PDB file of C-alpha atoms in Angstrom:
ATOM      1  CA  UNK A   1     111.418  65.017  73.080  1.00  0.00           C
ATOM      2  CA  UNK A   2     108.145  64.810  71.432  1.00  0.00           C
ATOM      3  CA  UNK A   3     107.599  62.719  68.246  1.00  0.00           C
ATOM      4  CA  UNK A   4     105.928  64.647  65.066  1.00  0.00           C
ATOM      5  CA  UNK A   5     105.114  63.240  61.876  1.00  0.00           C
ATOM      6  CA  UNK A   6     105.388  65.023  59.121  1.00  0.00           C
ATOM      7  CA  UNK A   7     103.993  64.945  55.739  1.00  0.00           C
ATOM      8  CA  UNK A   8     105.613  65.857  52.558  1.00  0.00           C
ATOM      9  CA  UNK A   9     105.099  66.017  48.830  1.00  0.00           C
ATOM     10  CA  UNK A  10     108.084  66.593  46.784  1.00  0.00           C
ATOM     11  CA  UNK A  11     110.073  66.219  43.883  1.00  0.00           C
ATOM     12  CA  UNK A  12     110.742  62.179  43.425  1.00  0.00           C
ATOM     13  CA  UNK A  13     114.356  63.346  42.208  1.00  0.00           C
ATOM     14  CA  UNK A  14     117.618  62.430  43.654  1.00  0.00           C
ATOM     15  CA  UNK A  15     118.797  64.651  46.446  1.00  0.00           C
ATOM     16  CA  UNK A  16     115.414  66.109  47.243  1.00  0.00           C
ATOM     17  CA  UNK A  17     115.112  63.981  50.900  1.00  0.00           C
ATOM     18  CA  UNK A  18     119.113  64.340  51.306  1.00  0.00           C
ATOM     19  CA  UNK A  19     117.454  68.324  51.168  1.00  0.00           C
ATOM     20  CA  UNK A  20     114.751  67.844  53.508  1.00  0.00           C
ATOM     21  CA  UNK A  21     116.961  65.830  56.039  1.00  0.00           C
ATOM     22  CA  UNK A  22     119.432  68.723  56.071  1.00  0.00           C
ATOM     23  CA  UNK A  23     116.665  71.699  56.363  1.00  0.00           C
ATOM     24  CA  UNK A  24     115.179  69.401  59.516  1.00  0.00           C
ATOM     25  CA  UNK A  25     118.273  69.259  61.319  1.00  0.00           C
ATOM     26  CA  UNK A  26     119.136  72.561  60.708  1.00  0.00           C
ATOM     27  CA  UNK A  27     115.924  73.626  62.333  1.00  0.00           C
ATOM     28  CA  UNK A  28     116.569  71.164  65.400  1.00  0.00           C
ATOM     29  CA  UNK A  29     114.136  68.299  64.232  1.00  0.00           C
ATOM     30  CA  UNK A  30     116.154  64.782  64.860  1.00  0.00           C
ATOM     31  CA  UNK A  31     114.647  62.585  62.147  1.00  0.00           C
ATOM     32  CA  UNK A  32     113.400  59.187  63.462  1.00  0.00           C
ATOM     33  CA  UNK A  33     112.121  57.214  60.466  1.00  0.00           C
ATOM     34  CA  UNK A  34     110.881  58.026  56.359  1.00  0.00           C
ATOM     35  CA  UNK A  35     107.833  55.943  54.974  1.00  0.00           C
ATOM     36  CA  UNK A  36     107.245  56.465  51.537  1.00  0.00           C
ATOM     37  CA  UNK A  37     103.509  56.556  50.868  1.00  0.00           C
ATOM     38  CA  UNK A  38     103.019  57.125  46.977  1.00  0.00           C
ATOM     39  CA  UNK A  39     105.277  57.997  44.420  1.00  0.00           C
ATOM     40  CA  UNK A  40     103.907  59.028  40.987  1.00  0.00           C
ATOM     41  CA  UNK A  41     103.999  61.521  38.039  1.00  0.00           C
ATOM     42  CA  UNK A  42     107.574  62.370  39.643  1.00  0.00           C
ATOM     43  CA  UNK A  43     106.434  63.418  42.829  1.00  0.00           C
ATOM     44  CA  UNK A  44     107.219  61.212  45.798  1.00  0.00           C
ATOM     45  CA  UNK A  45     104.511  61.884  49.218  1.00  0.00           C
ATOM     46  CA  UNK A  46     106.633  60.834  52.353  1.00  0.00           C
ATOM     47  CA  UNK A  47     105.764  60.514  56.110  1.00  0.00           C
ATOM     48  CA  UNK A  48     108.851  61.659  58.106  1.00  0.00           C
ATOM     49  CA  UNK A  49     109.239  61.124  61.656  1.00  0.00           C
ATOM     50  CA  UNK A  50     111.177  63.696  63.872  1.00  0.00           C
ATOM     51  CA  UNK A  51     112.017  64.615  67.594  1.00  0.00           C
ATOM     52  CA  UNK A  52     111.437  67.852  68.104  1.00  0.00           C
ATOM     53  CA  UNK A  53     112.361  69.782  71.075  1.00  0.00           C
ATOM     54  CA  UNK A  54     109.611  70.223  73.805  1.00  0.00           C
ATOM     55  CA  UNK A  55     110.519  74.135  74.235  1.00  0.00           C
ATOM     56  CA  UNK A  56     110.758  74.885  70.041  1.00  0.00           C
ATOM     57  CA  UNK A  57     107.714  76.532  68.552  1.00  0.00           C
ATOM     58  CA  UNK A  58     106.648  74.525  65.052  1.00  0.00           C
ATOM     59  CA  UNK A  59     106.513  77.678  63.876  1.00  0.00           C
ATOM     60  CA  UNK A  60     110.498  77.145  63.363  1.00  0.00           C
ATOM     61  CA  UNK A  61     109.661  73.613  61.967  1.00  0.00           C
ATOM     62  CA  UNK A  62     107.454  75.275  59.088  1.00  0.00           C
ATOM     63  CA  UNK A  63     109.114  78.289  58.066  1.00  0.00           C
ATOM     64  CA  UNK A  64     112.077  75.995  57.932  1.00  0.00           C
ATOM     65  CA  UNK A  65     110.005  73.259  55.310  1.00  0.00           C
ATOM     66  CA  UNK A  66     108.398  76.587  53.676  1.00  0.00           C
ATOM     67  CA  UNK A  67     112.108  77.220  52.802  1.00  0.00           C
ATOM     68  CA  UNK A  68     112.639  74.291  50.078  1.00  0.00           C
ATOM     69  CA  UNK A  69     111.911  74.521  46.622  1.00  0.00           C
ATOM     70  CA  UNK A  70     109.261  72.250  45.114  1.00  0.00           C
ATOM     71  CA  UNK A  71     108.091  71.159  48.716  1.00  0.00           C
ATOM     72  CA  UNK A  72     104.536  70.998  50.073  1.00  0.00           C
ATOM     73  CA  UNK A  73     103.279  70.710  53.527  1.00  0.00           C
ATOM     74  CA  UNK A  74     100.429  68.233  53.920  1.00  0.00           C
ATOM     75  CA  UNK A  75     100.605  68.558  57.432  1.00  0.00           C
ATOM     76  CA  UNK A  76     102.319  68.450  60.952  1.00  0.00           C
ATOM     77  CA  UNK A  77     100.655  66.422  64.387  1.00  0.00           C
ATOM     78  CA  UNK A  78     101.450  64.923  67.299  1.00  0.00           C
ATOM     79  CA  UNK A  79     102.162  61.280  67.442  1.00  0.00           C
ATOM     80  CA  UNK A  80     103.475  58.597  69.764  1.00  0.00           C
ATOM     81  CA  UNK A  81     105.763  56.357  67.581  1.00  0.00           C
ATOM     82  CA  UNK A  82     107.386  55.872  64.184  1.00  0.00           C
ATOM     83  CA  UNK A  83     104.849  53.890  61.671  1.00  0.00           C
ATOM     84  CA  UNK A  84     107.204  51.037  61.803  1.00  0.00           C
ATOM     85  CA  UNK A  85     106.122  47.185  60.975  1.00  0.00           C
ATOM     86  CA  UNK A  86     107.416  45.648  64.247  1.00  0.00           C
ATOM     87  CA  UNK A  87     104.816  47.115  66.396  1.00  0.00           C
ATOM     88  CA  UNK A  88     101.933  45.846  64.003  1.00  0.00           C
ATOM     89  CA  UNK A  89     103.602  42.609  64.500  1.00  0.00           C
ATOM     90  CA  UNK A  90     104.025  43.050  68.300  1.00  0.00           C
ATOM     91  CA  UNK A  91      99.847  44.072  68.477  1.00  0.00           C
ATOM     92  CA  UNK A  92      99.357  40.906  66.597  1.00  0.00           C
ATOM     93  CA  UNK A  93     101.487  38.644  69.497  1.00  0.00           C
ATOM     94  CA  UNK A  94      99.532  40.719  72.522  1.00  0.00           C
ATOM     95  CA  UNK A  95      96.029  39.490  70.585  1.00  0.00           C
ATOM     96  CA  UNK A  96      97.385  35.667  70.143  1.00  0.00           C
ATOM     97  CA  UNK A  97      98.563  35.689  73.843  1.00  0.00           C
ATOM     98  CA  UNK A  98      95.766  36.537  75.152  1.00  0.00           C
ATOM     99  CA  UNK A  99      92.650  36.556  73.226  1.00  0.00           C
ATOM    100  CA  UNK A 100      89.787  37.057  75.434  1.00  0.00           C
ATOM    101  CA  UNK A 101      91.187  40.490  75.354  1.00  0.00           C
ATOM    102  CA  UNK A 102      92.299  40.925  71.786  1.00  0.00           C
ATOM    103  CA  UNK A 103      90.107  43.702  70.643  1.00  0.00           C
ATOM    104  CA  UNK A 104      91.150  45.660  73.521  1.00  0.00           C
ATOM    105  CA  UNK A 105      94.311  45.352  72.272  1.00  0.00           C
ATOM    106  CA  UNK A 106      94.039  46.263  68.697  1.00  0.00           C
ATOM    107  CA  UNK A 107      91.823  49.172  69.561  1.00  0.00           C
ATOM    108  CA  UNK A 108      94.287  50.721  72.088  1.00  0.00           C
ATOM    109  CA  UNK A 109      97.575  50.197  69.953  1.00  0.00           C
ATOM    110  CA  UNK A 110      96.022  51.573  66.534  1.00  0.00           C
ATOM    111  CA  UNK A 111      95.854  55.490  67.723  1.00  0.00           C
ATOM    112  CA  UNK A 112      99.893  54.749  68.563  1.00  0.00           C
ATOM    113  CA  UNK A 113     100.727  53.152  65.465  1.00  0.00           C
ATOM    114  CA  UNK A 114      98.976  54.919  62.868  1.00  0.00           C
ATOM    115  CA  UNK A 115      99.336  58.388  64.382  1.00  0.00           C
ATOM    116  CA  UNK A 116      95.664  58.677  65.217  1.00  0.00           C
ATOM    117  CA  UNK A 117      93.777  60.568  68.531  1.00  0.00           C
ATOM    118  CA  UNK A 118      91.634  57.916  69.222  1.00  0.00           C
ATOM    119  CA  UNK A 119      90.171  54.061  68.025  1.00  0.00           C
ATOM    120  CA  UNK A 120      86.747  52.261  68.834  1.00  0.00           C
ATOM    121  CA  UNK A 121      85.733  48.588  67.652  1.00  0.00           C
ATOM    122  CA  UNK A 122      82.547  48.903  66.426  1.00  0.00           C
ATOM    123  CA  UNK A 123      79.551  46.149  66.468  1.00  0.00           C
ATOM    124  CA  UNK A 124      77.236  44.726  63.623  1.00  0.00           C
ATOM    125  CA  UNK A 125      74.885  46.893  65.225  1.00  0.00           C
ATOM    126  CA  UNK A 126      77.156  50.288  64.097  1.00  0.00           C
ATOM    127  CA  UNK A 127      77.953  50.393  68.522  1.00  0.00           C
ATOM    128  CA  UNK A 128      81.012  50.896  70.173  1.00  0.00           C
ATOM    129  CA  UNK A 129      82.445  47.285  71.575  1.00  0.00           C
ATOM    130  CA  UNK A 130      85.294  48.955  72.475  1.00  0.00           C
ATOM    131  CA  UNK A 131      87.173  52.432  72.337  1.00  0.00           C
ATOM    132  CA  UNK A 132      90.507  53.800  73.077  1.00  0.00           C
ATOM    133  CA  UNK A 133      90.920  55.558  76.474  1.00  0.00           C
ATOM    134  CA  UNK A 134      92.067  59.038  74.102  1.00  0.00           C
ATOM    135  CA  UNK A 135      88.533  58.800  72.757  1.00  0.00           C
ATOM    136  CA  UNK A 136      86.281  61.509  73.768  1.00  0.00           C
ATOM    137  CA  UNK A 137      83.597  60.964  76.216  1.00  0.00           C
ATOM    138  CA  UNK A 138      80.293  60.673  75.409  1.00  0.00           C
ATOM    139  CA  UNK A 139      81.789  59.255  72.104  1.00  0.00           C
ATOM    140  CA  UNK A 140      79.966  60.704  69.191  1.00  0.00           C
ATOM    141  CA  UNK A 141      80.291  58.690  65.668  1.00  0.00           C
ATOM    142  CA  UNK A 142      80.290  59.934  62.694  1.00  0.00           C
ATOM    143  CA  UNK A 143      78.401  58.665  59.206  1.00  0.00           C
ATOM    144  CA  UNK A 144      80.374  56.693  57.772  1.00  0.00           C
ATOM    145  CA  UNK A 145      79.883  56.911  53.497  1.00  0.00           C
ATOM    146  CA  UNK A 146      78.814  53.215  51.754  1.00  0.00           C
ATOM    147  CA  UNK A 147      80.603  50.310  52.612  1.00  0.00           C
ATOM    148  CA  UNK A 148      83.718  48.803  52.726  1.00  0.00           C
ATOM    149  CA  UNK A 149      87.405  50.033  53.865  1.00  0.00           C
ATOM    150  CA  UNK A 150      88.168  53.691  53.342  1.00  0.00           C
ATOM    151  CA  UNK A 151      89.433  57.093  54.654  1.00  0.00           C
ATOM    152  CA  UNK A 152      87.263  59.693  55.093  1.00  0.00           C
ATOM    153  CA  UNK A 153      86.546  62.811  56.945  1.00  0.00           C
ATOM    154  CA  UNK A 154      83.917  63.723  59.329  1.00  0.00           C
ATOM    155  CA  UNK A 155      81.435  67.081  59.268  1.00  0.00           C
ATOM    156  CA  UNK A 156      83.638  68.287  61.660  1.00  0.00           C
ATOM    157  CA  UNK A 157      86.643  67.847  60.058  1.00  0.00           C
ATOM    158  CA  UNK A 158      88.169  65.241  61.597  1.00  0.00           C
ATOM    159  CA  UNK A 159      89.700  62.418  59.466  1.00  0.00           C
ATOM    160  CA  UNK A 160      88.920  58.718  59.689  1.00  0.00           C
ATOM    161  CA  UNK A 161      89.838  55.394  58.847  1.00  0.00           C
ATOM    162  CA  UNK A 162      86.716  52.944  58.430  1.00  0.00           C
ATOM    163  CA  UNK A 163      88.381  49.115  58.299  1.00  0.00           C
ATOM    164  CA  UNK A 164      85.557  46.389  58.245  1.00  0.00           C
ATOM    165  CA  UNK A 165      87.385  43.434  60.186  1.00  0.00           C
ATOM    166  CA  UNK A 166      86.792  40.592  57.866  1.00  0.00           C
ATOM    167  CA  UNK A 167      83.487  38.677  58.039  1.00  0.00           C
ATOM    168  CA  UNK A 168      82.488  39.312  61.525  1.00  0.00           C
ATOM    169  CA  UNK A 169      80.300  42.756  60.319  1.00  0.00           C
ATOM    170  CA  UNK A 170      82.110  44.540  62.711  1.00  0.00           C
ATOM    171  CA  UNK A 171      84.449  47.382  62.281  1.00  0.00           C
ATOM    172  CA  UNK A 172      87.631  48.972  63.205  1.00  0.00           C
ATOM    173  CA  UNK A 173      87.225  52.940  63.307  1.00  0.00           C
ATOM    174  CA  UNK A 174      90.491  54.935  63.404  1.00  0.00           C
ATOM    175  CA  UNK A 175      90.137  59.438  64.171  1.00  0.00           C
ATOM    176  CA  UNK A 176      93.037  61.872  63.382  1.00  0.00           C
ATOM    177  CA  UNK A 177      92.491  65.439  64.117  1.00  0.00           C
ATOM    178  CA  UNK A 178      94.370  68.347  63.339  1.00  0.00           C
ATOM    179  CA  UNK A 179      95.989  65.693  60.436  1.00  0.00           C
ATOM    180  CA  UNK A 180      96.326  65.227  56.954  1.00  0.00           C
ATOM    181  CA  UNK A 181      93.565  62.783  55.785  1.00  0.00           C
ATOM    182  CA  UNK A 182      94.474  59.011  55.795  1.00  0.00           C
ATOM    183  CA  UNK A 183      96.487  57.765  52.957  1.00  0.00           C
ATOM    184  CA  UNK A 184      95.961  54.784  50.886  1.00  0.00           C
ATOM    185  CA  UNK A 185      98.795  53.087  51.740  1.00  0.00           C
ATOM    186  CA  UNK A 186      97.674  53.444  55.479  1.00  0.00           C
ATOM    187  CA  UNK A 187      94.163  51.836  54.539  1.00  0.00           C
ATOM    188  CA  UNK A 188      95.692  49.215  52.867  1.00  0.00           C
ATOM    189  CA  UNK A 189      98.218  48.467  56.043  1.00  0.00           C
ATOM    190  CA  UNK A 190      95.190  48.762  58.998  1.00  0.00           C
ATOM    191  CA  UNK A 191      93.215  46.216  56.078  1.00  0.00           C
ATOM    192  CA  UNK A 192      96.685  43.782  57.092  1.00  0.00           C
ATOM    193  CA  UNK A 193      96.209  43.992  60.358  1.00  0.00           C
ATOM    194  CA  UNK A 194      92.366  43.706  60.771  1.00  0.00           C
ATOM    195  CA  UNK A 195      93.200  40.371  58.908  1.00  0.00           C
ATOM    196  CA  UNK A 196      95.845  39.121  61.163  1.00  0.00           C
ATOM    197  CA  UNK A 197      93.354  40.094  64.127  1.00  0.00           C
ATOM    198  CA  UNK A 198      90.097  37.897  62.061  1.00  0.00           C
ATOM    199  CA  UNK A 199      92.642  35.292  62.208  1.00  0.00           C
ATOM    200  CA  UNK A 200      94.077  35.447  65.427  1.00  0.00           C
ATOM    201  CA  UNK A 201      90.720  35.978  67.049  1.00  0.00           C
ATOM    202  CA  UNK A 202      88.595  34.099  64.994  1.00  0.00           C
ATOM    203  CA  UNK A 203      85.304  35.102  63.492  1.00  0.00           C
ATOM    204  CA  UNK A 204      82.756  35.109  65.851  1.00  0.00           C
ATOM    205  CA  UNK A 205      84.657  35.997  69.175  1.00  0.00           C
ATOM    206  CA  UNK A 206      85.115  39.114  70.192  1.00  0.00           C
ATOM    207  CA  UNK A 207      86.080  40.792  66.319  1.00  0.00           C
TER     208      UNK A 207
END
């Protein structure tokens, strides 16, 4: 079955995810994981995970959500895997094994992990070293505002993540589409591993 993530703001109360669970299962979603991303002023924004059948329409998965008091829809896509921490640890080993090849690595594992449609490395000259075989072809980039990490989205809507990778003035560059925009948390996680990749690789090589 394919993997959806889902994201949610509601009520940071007790009982209100025991809620959600039991309105996703109901509608036939099998839940695989819950990050929380932010909780604040008693609301609680969640990414949920789910299986959902191949032959359901997500028109069953939102009327279903629609249902719960207090509950608001960010947004429902397509992704490949749960947001967990052992596969930014895993992209991490795959770089350190073999390094001549790192940034191929970390560009091709970031659309997986982060729920994204595509990932390019790009140079100190604002070109693409590297981009993800999802991205589109010819590849056009978008402005990216100022300077330094940060989500943002696109004249055409889609939503990025803009990661400078340490000292090296080159720079990780992460598309959603069809997706809620990039949360802070998620910034501040892709900022971890563009880190672990400066050090693995080394400033200088290929990041």
């Amino acid at each position: 079955m394919p993997l959806l993530r889902v994201r949610l703001r509601l009520p940071d109360r007790p009982g209100s995810l025991g809620t959600v669970a039991r309105t996703l299962g109901a509608a036939g979603a099998d839940i695989v994981q819950v990050v929380v991303l932010e909780r604040s002023a008693g609301r609680a924004v969640d990414d949920i995970t789910v299986s959902w059948p191949q032959s359901a329409s997500l028109d069953v998965l939102w009327d279903a959500l629609a249902s719960v008091r207090g509950l608001e829809v960010d947004g429902v896509w397509q992704t490949n895997e749960a947001p967990g921490v052992f596969a930014d640890v895993e992209v991490v080993g795959q770089m350190a094994a073999n390094p001549p090849n790192g940034v191929i690595a970390l560009v091709e594992a970031v659309p997986k992990i982060f729920g994204g449609d595509w990932a390019a490395m790009l140079g100190r000259d604002g070109l693409v070293v590297h981009a993800s075989w999802q991205a589109p072809d010819p590849l056009t980039l978008p402005v990216v505002p100022a300077s330094g990490a940060r989500a943002f989205t696109g004249e055409d809507g889609v939503r990025y993540a803009f990661i400078p990778v340490g000292r090296s003035g080159q720079a990780l560059l992460l598309a959603r589409v069809a997706a809620p925009p990039f949360h802070q948390t998620e910034i501040e996680r892709l900022i971890q591993l563009a880190t672990a990749a400066e050090a693995v690789l080394g400033v200088g090589t290929a990041v």
